[in-house]
């Protein structure tokens, strides 16, 4: 059950980051690259925080 909850949170964060990044394609390529890198780093950090929290609570 905790895996389903963490997967839902990760999916929502991915969708939000994609919705933030997608309009930037039409404005600036370098800014797009920076935002893609930052969003992937944010998603990795979120997955790590969720796994740590569930391992501590279990």
Coordinates of N, CA and C in Angstrom, one line a residue:
X1 N 0.8 -1.2 0.0 CA 0.0 0.0 0.0 C 0.9 1.3 0.0
X2 N 2.0 1.2 0.8 CA 2.9 2.4 0.8 C 3.5 2.6 -0.6
X3 N 3.8 1.4 -1.3 CA 4.4 1.6 -2.6 C 3.5 2.2 -3.6
X4 N 2.2 1.9 -3.5 CA 1.2 2.6 -4.4 C 1.1 4.0 -4.1
X5 N 1.1 4.4 -2.8 CA 1.1 5.8 -2.4 C 2.3 6.6 -2.9
X6 N 3.5 6.0 -2.7 CA 4.7 6.7 -3.2 C 4.7 6.8 -4.7
X7 N 4.2 5.8 -5.4 CA 4.2 5.8 -6.8 C 3.2 6.9 -7.3
X8 N 2.1 7.1 -6.6 CA 1.2 8.1 -7.0 C 1.8 9.5 -6.8
X9 N 2.5 9.7 -5.7 CA 3.2 11.0 -5.4 C 4.3 11.3 -6.5
X10 N 5.0 10.2 -6.8 CA 6.1 10.4 -7.8 C 5.5 10.7 -9.2
X11 N 4.4 10.1 -9.5 CA 3.7 10.3 -10.8 C 3.2 11.8 -10.9
X12 N 2.6 12.2 -9.8 CA 2.0 13.6 -9.7 C 3.2 14.6 -9.9
X13 N 4.3 14.3 -9.2 CA 5.4 15.3 -9.3 C 6.0 15.3 -10.7
X14 N 6.1 14.1 -11.4 CA 6.6 14.1 -12.7 C 5.6 14.9 -13.7
X15 N 4.3 14.7 -13.5 CA 3.4 15.4 -14.3 C 3.5 16.9 -14.1
X16 N 3.6 17.3 -12.9 CA 3.7 18.8 -12.6 C 5.0 19.3 -13.2
X17 N 6.1 18.6 -13.0 CA 7.4 19.1 -13.6 C 7.3 19.2 -15.1
X18 N 6.7 18.2 -15.7 CA 6.6 18.2 -17.2 C 5.7 19.4 -17.6
X19 N 4.6 19.7 -16.9 CA 3.8 20.8 -17.2 C 4.5 22.1 -17.0
X20 N 5.4 22.2 -16.1 CA 6.2 23.4 -15.9 C 7.2 23.6 -17.0
X21 N 7.9 22.4 -17.4 CA 9.0 22.5 -18.4 C 8.5 22.7 -19.8
X22 N 7.4 22.1 -20.2 CA 6.9 22.1 -21.6 C 6.8 23.4 -22.2
X23 N 6.2 24.5 -21.5 CA 6.1 25.8 -22.2 C 7.4 26.4 -22.4
X24 N 8.4 26.0 -21.6 CA 9.8 26.7 -21.8 C 10.5 26.3 -23.0
X25 N 10.0 25.2 -23.7 CA 10.6 24.8 -25.0 C 10.5 25.9 -26.0
X26 N 9.4 26.6 -26.0 CA 9.2 27.6 -27.0 C 9.9 29.0 -26.7
X27 N 10.5 29.1 -25.5 CA 11.1 30.3 -25.1 C 12.6 30.3 -25.2
X28 N 13.2 29.3 -24.5 CA 14.7 29.3 -24.4 C 15.2 27.9 -24.3
X29 N 16.1 27.5 -25.1 CA 16.7 26.2 -25.1 C 17.6 25.9 -23.9
X30 N 18.4 26.9 -23.6 CA 19.3 26.7 -22.5 C 18.6 26.6 -21.2
X31 N 17.6 27.5 -21.0 CA 16.7 27.5 -19.9 C 16.0 26.1 -19.8
X32 N 15.5 25.6 -20.9 CA 14.9 24.3 -20.9 C 15.8 23.2 -20.4
X33 N 17.0 23.3 -20.8 CA 18.0 22.2 -20.4 C 18.2 22.3 -18.9
X34 N 18.3 23.5 -18.4 CA 18.5 23.8 -16.9 C 17.3 23.3 -16.2
X35 N 16.1 23.6 -16.7 CA 14.9 23.2 -16.0 C 14.7 21.7 -16.0
X36 N 15.1 21.0 -17.1 CA 15.0 19.6 -17.2 C 15.9 18.9 -16.2
X37 N 17.1 19.5 -16.1 CA 18.1 18.9 -15.1 C 17.6 19.1 -13.7
X38 N 17.1 20.3 -13.4 CA 16.6 20.6 -12.0 C 15.4 19.8 -11.7
X39 N 14.5 19.5 -12.7 CA 13.3 18.7 -12.4 C 13.6 17.3 -12.2
X40 N 14.6 16.8 -12.9 CA 15.0 15.4 -12.7 C 15.7 15.2 -11.4
X41 N 16.5 16.2 -11.0 CA 17.1 16.2 -9.7 C 16.1 16.2 -8.5
X42 N 15.0 17.1 -8.8 CA 14.0 17.2 -7.8 C 13.2 15.9 -7.6
X43 N 12.9 15.2 -8.8 CA 12.2 14.0 -8.7 C 13.0 12.9 -8.0
X44 N 14.3 12.8 -8.3 CA 15.2 11.9 -7.6 C 15.2 12.1 -6.1
X45 N 15.3 13.4 -5.7 CA 15.3 13.8 -4.3 C 14.0 13.4 -3.6
X46 N 12.9 13.6 -4.4 CA 11.6 13.3 -3.8 C 11.4 11.8 -3.6
X47 N 11.9 11.0 -4.6 CA 11.8 9.5 -4.5 C 12.7 9.1 -3.3
X48 N 13.9 9.7 -3.1 CA 14.7 9.3 -2.0 C 14.1 9.6 -0.6
X49 N 13.4 10.8 -0.6 CA 12.8 11.2 0.7 C 11.6 10.3 1.0
X50 N 10.8 10.0 0.0 CA 9.7 9.1 0.2 C 10.2 7.7 0.7
X51 N 11.2 7.2 0.1 CA 11.7 5.8 0.5 C 12.2 5.9 1.9
X52 N 13.0 7.0 2.3 CA 13.5 7.1 3.6 C 12.4 7.2 4.6
X53 N 11.3 7.9 4.3 CA 10.2 8.1 5.2 C 9.5 6.8 5.5
X54 N 9.3 6.0 4.4 CA 8.5 4.8 4.6 C 9.4 3.7 5.3
X55 N 10.7 3.8 5.0 CA 11.6 2.8 5.7 C 11.7 3.1 7.2
X56 N 11.6 4.4 7.6 CA 11.6 4.8 9.0 C 10.3 4.4 9.7
X57 N 9.2 4.6 9.0 CA 7.9 4.4 9.6 C 7.6 2.9 9.7
X58 N 8.2 2.1 8.8 CA 7.9 0.6 8.8 C 8.6 -0.1 10.0

